[in-house]
Structures are given as structure tokens and as C-alpha cells.
PDB file of C-alpha atoms in Angstrom:
ATOM      1  CA  TRP A   1     113.235 160.512 140.275  1.00 65.00           C
ATOM      2  CA  LEU A   2     109.798 160.519 138.627  1.00 69.00           C
ATOM      3  CA  THR A   3     108.046 160.531 142.005  1.00 70.00           C
ATOM      4  CA  GLY A   4     110.278 163.348 143.221  1.00 62.00           C
ATOM      5  CA  ALA A   5     109.616 165.390 140.086  1.00 64.00           C
ATOM      6  CA  LEU A   6     105.854 164.939 140.473  1.00 65.00           C
ATOM      7  CA  VAL A   7     105.983 166.046 144.115  1.00 65.00           C
ATOM      8  CA  VAL A   8     108.087 169.100 143.260  1.00 62.00           C
ATOM      9  CA  LEU A   9     105.712 170.102 140.461  1.00 62.00           C
ATOM     10  CA  PHE A  10     102.617 169.498 142.572  1.00 63.00           C
ATOM     11  CA  ILE A  11     103.578 172.065 145.234  1.00 63.00           C
ATOM     12  CA  PRO A  12     103.681 175.135 142.935  1.00 62.00           C
ATOM     13  CA  LEU A  13     101.126 173.949 140.360  1.00 62.00           C
ATOM     14  CA  GLY A  14      98.663 171.499 141.872  1.00 61.00           C
ATOM     15  CA  LEU A  15      98.533 172.589 145.508  1.00 63.00           C
ATOM     16  CA  PRO A  16      96.856 176.000 144.908  1.00 63.00           C
ATOM     17  CA  TRP A  17      94.088 174.365 142.857  1.00 65.00           C
ATOM     18  CA  LEU A  18      93.637 171.581 145.411  1.00 67.00           C
ATOM     19  CA  MET A  19      93.406 173.947 148.381  1.00 66.00           C
ATOM     20  CA  ARG A  20      90.869 176.202 146.679  1.00 64.00           C
ATOM     21  CA  HIS A  21      88.653 173.153 146.110  1.00 66.00           C
ATOM     22  CA  LEU A  22      89.464 171.153 149.240  1.00 72.00           C
ATOM     23  CA  PHE A  23      88.855 174.062 151.609  1.00 77.00           C
ATOM     24  CA  GLN A  24      85.626 176.018 151.569  1.00 83.00           C
ATOM     25  CA  THR A  25      86.669 179.280 149.971  1.00 86.00           C
ATOM     26  CA  THR A  26      84.662 182.224 148.692  1.00 90.00           C
ATOM     27  CA  ALA A  27      85.448 185.646 147.325  1.00 92.00           C
ATOM     28  CA  LEU A  28      86.492 188.366 149.756  1.00 94.00           C
ATOM     29  CA  ASP A  29      84.263 191.391 149.995  1.00 94.00           C
ATOM     30  CA  PRO A  30      85.135 193.858 147.192  1.00 95.00           C
ATOM     31  CA  SER A  31      86.720 196.452 149.503  1.00 95.00           C
ATOM     32  CA  THR A  32      89.021 193.973 151.260  1.00 96.00           C
ATOM     33  CA  ASP A  33      89.839 192.186 148.013  1.00 95.00           C
ATOM     34  CA  HIS A  34      90.861 195.465 146.358  1.00 96.00           C
ATOM     35  CA  TRP A  35      92.937 196.511 149.369  1.00 96.00           C
ATOM     36  CA  ILE A  36      94.780 193.175 149.575  1.00 96.00           C
ATOM     37  CA  ALA A  37      95.400 193.310 145.818  1.00 95.00           C
ATOM     38  CA  GLN A  38      96.969 196.742 146.327  1.00 96.00           C
ATOM     39  CA  LEU A  39      99.195 195.345 149.079  1.00 95.00           C
ATOM     40  CA  MET A  40     100.348 192.409 146.985  1.00 95.00           C
ATOM     41  CA  ASN A  41     100.885 194.541 143.878  1.00 94.00           C
ATOM     42  CA  ALA A  42     102.882 197.117 145.839  1.00 95.00           C
ATOM     43  CA  SER A  43     104.962 194.244 147.228  1.00 95.00           C
ATOM     44  CA  GLY A  44     105.841 193.209 143.678  1.00 92.00           C
ATOM     45  CA  LEU A  45     103.585 190.146 143.772  1.00 92.00           C
ATOM     46  CA  LYS A  46     101.003 190.802 141.094  1.00 89.00           C
ATOM     47  CA  ARG A  47      98.653 188.024 139.963  1.00 87.00           C
ATOM     48  CA  THR A  48      98.216 186.549 143.427  1.00 90.00           C
ATOM     49  CA  LYS A  49      94.628 185.453 143.975  1.00 89.00           C
ATOM     50  CA  ALA A  50      93.265 186.189 147.465  1.00 92.00           C
ATOM     51  CA  VAL A  51      90.258 184.227 148.745  1.00 92.00           C
ATOM     52  CA  ARG A  52      88.272 184.020 151.952  1.00 93.00           C
ATOM     53  CA  TRP A  53      88.594 180.723 153.797  1.00 91.00           C
ATOM     54  CA  ASP A  54      85.306 179.969 155.543  1.00 91.00           C
ATOM     55  CA  THR A  55      85.967 178.080 158.782  1.00 90.00           C
ATOM     56  CA  GLY A  56      82.716 178.873 160.545  1.00 90.00           C
ATOM     57  CA  GLY A  57      84.496 181.510 162.602  1.00 87.00           C
ATOM     58  CA  ARG A  58      86.799 178.952 164.208  1.00 88.00           C
ATOM     59  CA  THR A  59      90.211 179.778 162.775  1.00 88.00           C
ATOM     60  CA  PHE A  60      92.679 182.656 162.644  1.00 91.00           C
ATOM     61  CA  TYR A  61      94.957 181.677 159.779  1.00 90.00           C
ATOM     62  CA  ALA A  62      96.556 182.899 156.578  1.00 92.00           C
ATOM     63  CA  LEU A  63      98.683 180.975 154.131  1.00 88.00           C
ATOM     64  CA  VAL A  64      99.939 181.069 150.578  1.00 87.00           C
ATOM     65  CA  ALA A  65      99.482 177.963 148.431  1.00 82.00           C
ATOM     66  CA  GLY A  66     101.987 177.769 145.585  1.00 77.00           C
ATOM     67  CA  PHE A  67     104.508 180.349 144.499  1.00 71.00           C
ATOM     68  CA  VAL A  68     104.097 180.512 140.706  1.00 74.00           C
ATOM     69  CA  PRO A  69     101.881 183.356 139.401  1.00 78.00           C
ATOM     70  CA  PRO A  70      99.014 183.393 138.575  1.00 76.00           C
ATOM     71  CA  LEU A  71      98.394 180.005 140.247  1.00 77.00           C
ATOM     72  CA  ARG A  72      99.492 181.050 143.747  1.00 84.00           C
ATOM     73  CA  THR A  73      96.640 181.697 146.147  1.00 87.00           C
ATOM     74  CA  LEU A  74      96.503 183.660 149.393  1.00 92.00           C
ATOM     75  CA  LEU A  75      93.954 182.189 151.819  1.00 91.00           C
ATOM     76  CA  ILE A  76      92.618 184.525 154.518  1.00 95.00           C
ATOM     77  CA  SER A  77      90.442 182.841 157.142  1.00 94.00           C
ATOM     78  CA  ASP A  78      87.091 184.381 158.005  1.00 94.00           C
ATOM     79  CA  ARG A  79      88.134 185.369 161.532  1.00 94.00           C
ATOM     80  CA  LEU A  80      91.208 187.175 160.235  1.00 94.00           C
ATOM     81  CA  ALA A  81      89.179 189.111 157.702  1.00 94.00           C
ATOM     82  CA  ASP A  82      86.369 189.933 160.119  1.00 94.00           C
ATOM     83  CA  GLU A  83      88.098 190.528 163.461  1.00 94.00           C
ATOM     84  CA  LEU A  84      91.586 191.929 162.910  1.00 96.00           C
ATOM     85  CA  PRO A  85      92.001 195.710 162.550  1.00 96.00           C
ATOM     86  CA  ARG A  86      93.205 196.735 159.120  1.00 96.00           C
ATOM     87  CA  GLN A  87      96.782 197.526 160.184  1.00 97.00           C
ATOM     88  CA  GLN A  88      97.159 194.135 161.866  1.00 97.00           C
ATOM     89  CA  LEU A  89      95.619 192.378 158.874  1.00 97.00           C
ATOM     90  CA  ALA A  90      98.026 194.300 156.642  1.00 97.00           C
ATOM     91  CA  MET A  91     100.961 192.859 158.586  1.00 98.00           C
ATOM     92  CA  VAL A  92      99.594 189.318 158.310  1.00 97.00           C
ATOM     93  CA  VAL A  93      99.256 189.759 154.542  1.00 97.00           C
ATOM     94  CA  LEU A  94     102.735 191.283 154.279  1.00 97.00           C
ATOM     95  CA  HIS A  95     104.175 188.386 156.297  1.00 97.00           C
ATOM     96  CA  GLU A  96     102.808 185.997 153.665  1.00 95.00           C
ATOM     97  CA  ALA A  97     104.041 188.329 150.917  1.00 95.00           C
ATOM     98  CA  ALA A  98     107.492 188.239 152.505  1.00 96.00           C
ATOM     99  CA  HIS A  99     107.556 184.442 152.264  1.00 94.00           C
ATOM    100  CA  LEU A 100     106.930 184.811 148.527  1.00 91.00           C
ATOM    101  CA  ARG A 101     109.374 187.661 147.962  1.00 92.00           C
ATOM    102  CA  ARG A 102     112.145 185.851 149.806  1.00 93.00           C
ATOM    103  CA  ARG A 103     111.346 182.546 148.046  1.00 89.00           C
ATOM    104  CA  HIS A 104     111.021 180.659 151.305  1.00 89.00           C
ATOM    105  CA  VAL A 105     108.936 177.798 149.911  1.00 82.00           C
ATOM    106  CA  PRO A 106     111.429 176.711 147.222  1.00 82.00           C
ATOM    107  CA  LEU A 107     114.241 177.375 149.704  1.00 85.00           C
ATOM    108  CA  ARG A 108     112.699 174.936 152.174  1.00 82.00           C
ATOM    109  CA  MET A 109     112.244 172.392 149.406  1.00 77.00           C
ATOM    110  CA  LEU A 110     115.848 172.685 148.244  1.00 82.00           C
ATOM    111  CA  ALA A 111     117.213 172.671 151.791  1.00 82.00           C
ATOM    112  CA  VAL A 112     116.317 169.010 152.278  1.00 79.00           C
ATOM    113  CA  LEU A 113     118.284 167.852 149.240  1.00 81.00           C
ATOM    114  CA  PRO A 114     121.611 167.654 151.145  1.00 82.00           C
ATOM    115  CA  ALA A 115     119.896 165.468 153.765  1.00 79.00           C
ATOM    116  CA  TRP A 116     118.613 163.052 151.130  1.00 77.00           C
ATOM    117  CA  ALA A 117     122.018 163.042 149.448  1.00 83.00           C
ATOM    118  CA  GLY A 118     123.708 162.355 152.798  1.00 84.00           C
ATOM    119  CA  GLY A 119     121.432 159.401 153.517  1.00 80.00           C
ATOM    120  CA  ALA A 120     122.017 157.980 150.044  1.00 83.00           C
ATOM    121  CA  ALA A 121     125.783 158.427 150.429  1.00 87.00           C
ATOM    122  CA  VAL A 122     125.793 156.560 153.734  1.00 84.00           C
ATOM    123  CA  ALA A 123     123.829 153.667 152.212  1.00 82.00           C
ATOM    124  CA  ARG A 124     126.257 153.502 149.292  1.00 82.00           C
ATOM    125  CA  ILE A 125     129.324 153.592 151.535  1.00 86.00           C
ATOM    126  CA  LEU A 126     127.986 150.741 153.637  1.00 85.00           C
ATOM    127  CA  GLY A 127     127.634 148.676 150.500  1.00 83.00           C
ATOM    128  CA  ASP A 128     125.726 145.399 150.363  1.00 80.00           C
ATOM    129  CA  VAL A 129     125.197 144.826 154.080  1.00 82.00           C
ATOM    130  CA  SER A 130     121.560 144.197 155.006  1.00 81.00           C
ATOM    131  CA  TRP A 131     121.298 147.280 157.224  1.00 80.00           C
ATOM    132  CA  ALA A 132     122.786 149.730 154.704  1.00 85.00           C
ATOM    133  CA  VAL A 133     119.485 151.041 153.316  1.00 83.00           C
ATOM    134  CA  PRO A 134     117.702 151.307 156.721  1.00 86.00           C
ATOM    135  CA  THR A 135     120.713 153.122 158.160  1.00 89.00           C
ATOM    136  CA  GLY A 136     120.930 155.520 155.222  1.00 85.00           C
ATOM    137  CA  THR A 137     117.195 156.143 155.404  1.00 86.00           C
ATOM    138  CA  ALA A 138     117.318 156.855 159.141  1.00 89.00           C
ATOM    139  CA  ILE A 139     120.224 159.263 158.698  1.00 87.00           C
ATOM    140  CA  GLY A 140     118.429 160.976 155.809  1.00 85.00           C
ATOM    141  CA  ILE A 141     115.281 161.441 157.901  1.00 86.00           C
ATOM    142  CA  ALA A 142     117.241 162.758 160.897  1.00 88.00           C
ATOM    143  CA  LEU A 143     119.167 165.229 158.735  1.00 86.00           C
ATOM    144  CA  THR A 144     115.933 166.316 157.024  1.00 86.00           C
ATOM    145  CA  MET A 145     114.278 167.088 160.357  1.00 87.00           C
ATOM    146  CA  LEU A 146     117.320 168.972 161.599  1.00 88.00           C
ATOM    147  CA  ILE A 147     117.714 171.045 158.429  1.00 88.00           C
ATOM    148  CA  LEU A 148     113.978 171.765 158.199  1.00 88.00           C
ATOM    149  CA  ARG A 149     113.943 173.034 161.764  1.00 91.00           C
ATOM    150  CA  VAL A 150     116.813 175.441 161.172  1.00 92.00           C
ATOM    151  CA  VAL A 151     115.440 176.661 157.844  1.00 92.00           C
ATOM    152  CA  ALA A 152     111.850 176.931 159.117  1.00 92.00           C
ATOM    153  CA  TYR A 153     112.899 179.071 162.076  1.00 95.00           C
ATOM    154  CA  ARG A 154     115.132 181.326 160.005  1.00 94.00           C
ATOM    155  CA  THR A 155     112.569 181.846 157.253  1.00 95.00           C
ATOM    156  CA  GLU A 156     109.813 182.621 159.762  1.00 95.00           C
ATOM    157  CA  TYR A 157     111.962 185.224 161.494  1.00 96.00           C
ATOM    158  CA  ASP A 158     113.001 186.612 158.122  1.00 96.00           C
ATOM    159  CA  ALA A 159     109.378 186.914 156.967  1.00 96.00           C
ATOM    160  CA  ASP A 160     108.492 188.926 160.080  1.00 97.00           C
ATOM    161  CA  VAL A 161     111.363 191.358 159.622  1.00 97.00           C
ATOM    162  CA  THR A 162     110.833 191.665 155.866  1.00 96.00           C
ATOM    163  CA  ALA A 163     107.109 192.345 156.439  1.00 97.00           C
ATOM    164  CA  CYS A 164     107.941 195.205 158.810  1.00 97.00           C
ATOM    165  CA  ARG A 165     110.379 196.722 156.330  1.00 96.00           C
ATOM    166  CA  LEU A 166     107.873 196.314 153.510  1.00 96.00           C
ATOM    167  CA  ALA A 167     105.220 198.120 155.542  1.00 97.00           C
ATOM    168  CA  ALA A 168     107.474 201.140 156.017  1.00 95.00           C
ATOM    169  CA  GLU A 169     108.149 201.211 152.260  1.00 94.00           C
ATOM    170  CA  LEU A 170     104.518 200.766 151.171  1.00 94.00           C
ATOM    171  CA  SER A 171     102.666 202.906 153.701  1.00 95.00           C
ATOM    172  CA  SER A 172     102.694 205.966 151.446  1.00 94.00           C
ATOM    173  CA  HIS A 173     101.115 203.973 148.598  1.00 94.00           C
ATOM    174  CA  VAL A 174      98.533 201.795 150.377  1.00 95.00           C
ATOM    175  CA  ASP A 175      96.058 202.839 153.066  1.00 95.00           C
ATOM    176  CA  ASP A 176      95.991 201.319 156.543  1.00 96.00           C
ATOM    177  CA  VAL A 177      99.615 200.166 156.548  1.00 97.00           C
ATOM    178  CA  PRO A 178     101.904 201.035 159.514  1.00 97.00           C
ATOM    179  CA  ALA A 179     104.195 203.889 158.509  1.00 95.00           C
ATOM    180  CA  THR A 180     107.413 202.883 160.307  1.00 96.00           C
ATOM    181  CA  TYR A 181     109.270 199.707 161.175  1.00 96.00           C
ATOM    182  CA  ASP A 182     108.451 200.097 164.868  1.00 95.00           C
ATOM    183  CA  LEU A 183     104.732 200.631 164.211  1.00 96.00           C
ATOM    184  CA  ALA A 184     104.712 197.647 161.843  1.00 97.00           C
ATOM    185  CA  ALA A 185     106.452 195.436 164.423  1.00 96.00           C
ATOM    186  CA  ALA A 186     103.933 196.533 167.060  1.00 96.00           C
ATOM    187  CA  ALA A 187     101.006 195.764 164.734  1.00 97.00           C
ATOM    188  CA  LEU A 188     102.368 192.345 163.779  1.00 97.00           C
ATOM    189  CA  SER A 189     103.101 191.539 167.423  1.00 97.00           C
ATOM    190  CA  ALA A 190      99.532 192.515 168.365  1.00 96.00           C
ATOM    191  CA  ALA A 191      98.182 190.330 165.544  1.00 96.00           C
ATOM    192  CA  LEU A 192     100.259 187.337 166.695  1.00 96.00           C
ATOM    193  CA  HIS A 193      98.989 187.701 170.257  1.00 95.00           C
ATOM    194  CA  ARG A 194      95.419 188.198 169.083  1.00 94.00           C
ATOM    195  CA  VAL A 195      95.284 185.114 166.876  1.00 92.00           C
ATOM    196  CA  THR A 196      96.704 182.930 169.665  1.00 93.00           C
ATOM    197  CA  ARG A 197      94.648 184.423 172.504  1.00 90.00           C
ATOM    198  CA  ASP A 198      92.006 181.689 172.394  1.00 86.00           C
ATOM    199  CA  HIS A 199      94.666 178.953 172.390  1.00 87.00           C
ATOM    200  CA  PRO A 200      97.677 180.000 174.528  1.00 87.00           C
ATOM    201  CA  PRO A 201      99.660 176.759 173.881  1.00 89.00           C
ATOM    202  CA  SER A 202      99.951 177.800 170.228  1.00 89.00           C
ATOM    203  CA  ARG A 203     102.157 180.688 171.359  1.00 91.00           C
ATOM    204  CA  LYS A 204     104.891 178.256 172.331  1.00 93.00           C
ATOM    205  CA  ALA A 205     107.660 177.142 170.001  1.00 93.00           C
ATOM    206  CA  THR A 206     107.239 173.892 168.103  1.00 91.00           C
ATOM    207  CA  TRP A 207     109.714 171.800 166.172  1.00 85.00           C
ATOM    208  CA  LEU A 208     109.112 173.761 162.954  1.00 84.00           C
ATOM    209  CA  HIS A 209     107.786 177.090 164.239  1.00 89.00           C
ATOM    210  CA  PRO A 210     109.266 179.652 166.677  1.00 95.00           C
ATOM    211  CA  GLY A 211     107.209 180.876 169.606  1.00 95.00           C
ATOM    212  CA  VAL A 212     105.293 184.156 169.468  1.00 95.00           C
ATOM    213  CA  ASP A 213     107.418 185.845 172.144  1.00 95.00           C
ATOM    214  CA  ASP A 214     110.620 184.814 170.354  1.00 96.00           C
ATOM    215  CA  ARG A 215     109.294 186.293 167.104  1.00 96.00           C
ATOM    216  CA  VAL A 216     108.388 189.570 168.817  1.00 96.00           C
ATOM    217  CA  VAL A 217     111.838 189.856 170.407  1.00 95.00           C
ATOM    218  CA  TRP A 218     113.533 189.081 167.082  1.00 95.00           C
ATOM    219  CA  MET A 219     111.530 191.743 165.219  1.00 94.00           C
ATOM    220  CA  ARG A 220     112.436 194.422 167.739  1.00 91.00           C
ATOM    221  CA  ARG A 221     116.085 193.380 167.790  1.00 90.00           C
ATOM    222  CA  GLN A 222     116.378 193.614 164.000  1.00 88.00           C
ATOM    223  CA  ARG A 223     114.888 197.079 163.488  1.00 78.00           C
ATOM    224  CA  ASP A 224     118.302 198.737 163.100  1.00 58.00           C
ATOM    225  CA  THR A 225     120.110 195.799 161.490  1.00 53.00           C
ATOM    226  CA  PRO A 226     120.659 195.928 157.677  1.00 50.00           C
ATOM    227  CA  ASN A 227     119.079 193.096 155.729  1.00 51.00           C
ATOM    228  CA  ALA A 228     121.644 190.336 155.198  1.00 51.00           C
ATOM    229  CA  SER A 229     120.961 190.242 151.430  1.00 51.00           C
ATOM    230  CA  SER A 230     120.793 193.992 150.890  1.00 48.00           C
ATOM    231  CA  SER A 231     123.190 196.069 148.828  1.00 44.00           C
ATOM    232  CA  GLU A 232     124.333 197.784 152.042  1.00 43.00           C
ATOM    233  CA  ALA A 233     125.599 194.430 153.299  1.00 40.00           C
ATOM    234  CA  GLY A 234     127.613 193.999 150.121  1.00 39.00           C
ATOM    235  CA  THR A 235     125.916 190.768 149.032  1.00 36.00           C
TER     236      THR A 235
END
């Protein structure tokens, strides 16, 4: 329990500090920093620190470390900041903002608890036999992988759709943000294809990440579908 508590606390509290010091990060240029701050503030995510991740021009990547303000940090790689057009960069930032708004990180953490509980239950049911613990552990690992795959796919799709809806809401308040859902989906799709252009295999689906084409199709399919957790859906 102590180890589990330390791991859970490290993700929101220690990980942002570690990543800022482990990776080579510097301040964004003042114009981009101000613009990203506007995007995050308009998204309801004030006190999110954005930094430039210097990769020597090798990497297109953005990620959020932590989810507790003001410790959470948005890392924007140098190639993203330097090469993506503003509207595409806006969609990348809003995708990361959507993960925060929809609480995807703690959701993924909590989603594995039933798998651990299932493995422990199996070991307890088997009792004192020598293979009880290995069997429970194996079942717990298998359930964890299965649940993580489902949750990872759903949260990634959800972040794309939420980012497009956010863009349509924020475009009148922040410059260089697509003004409609369709324009936002087109900009995010273009960004996804651009960042994977140099490495086509990365466009394919992996165990924990949907493929680029699947994400594009999902975004377009959802443009007229009410959000599942909206007031219009009655939940």
C-alpha cells in the first residue's frame, strides 16, 4: 500500500519536476508562450506551465506531465513549435488540454484498479496452493493490459473530439484557432499526418494508441454527435 501510494503521488507531483529536469527544456519564445497561455486559460486550465523541449530538431511531440496545478507542465518539442502552422499547433495544444479537462490521466490510473483487485481475488480464492500467487499475478497483468488498451483508445479519441469542440468555442477569444468543428478536425488531421510524415510506421495503431487514420475517421464521424457527458445527453 505504501509503494502504491508513493507511485500515485509521484505521477501528479514528482513527474512534472522530473521531466523538466530530465529533459532539456527551455522557455518558449515570448509570443508563443503568451499565445499558449491564452489557449490554456481559455480552456479553463490556468497555471499550466508550458516549456520548449529541445530535441535537436529530431522530434514532433507534445505531452502534459502531471495534472495538478501549478505543477503540471506542457512540453512542446522544438519541431512542433518551429514547423507547425499556428492553427495546427493550436489543435495539438488543445488535444493535450482536452486530456486535462477530461481527467484522462487519473482515469487511466483508476481504470487498472479492478484488474489488480481481480488478480488478488483469484489468488485468494485459490488459497494456499503454490501456484495461487503466480496465477493471480498473471491474471492481474492480463486484465491490466486489456483495460489499459480499451481506456487508452477511448481517451485518445475523446481528446481529439473534445479538442475540436474546444477550438470552435475558443476561436472568438484566441487568435489562430480554427473557427468551426470541421476546420478544427481538418487542422488536427493535418498535424497528425505532418508529425508522422518522416516515420510512416508511427501512423499505425499500437497496443495503447489508435492509428492516425482511425483518429481522423473518428473525429469526422463525431462532428454531429452530442458529447456523451453533456447536459444534452442527460448525464
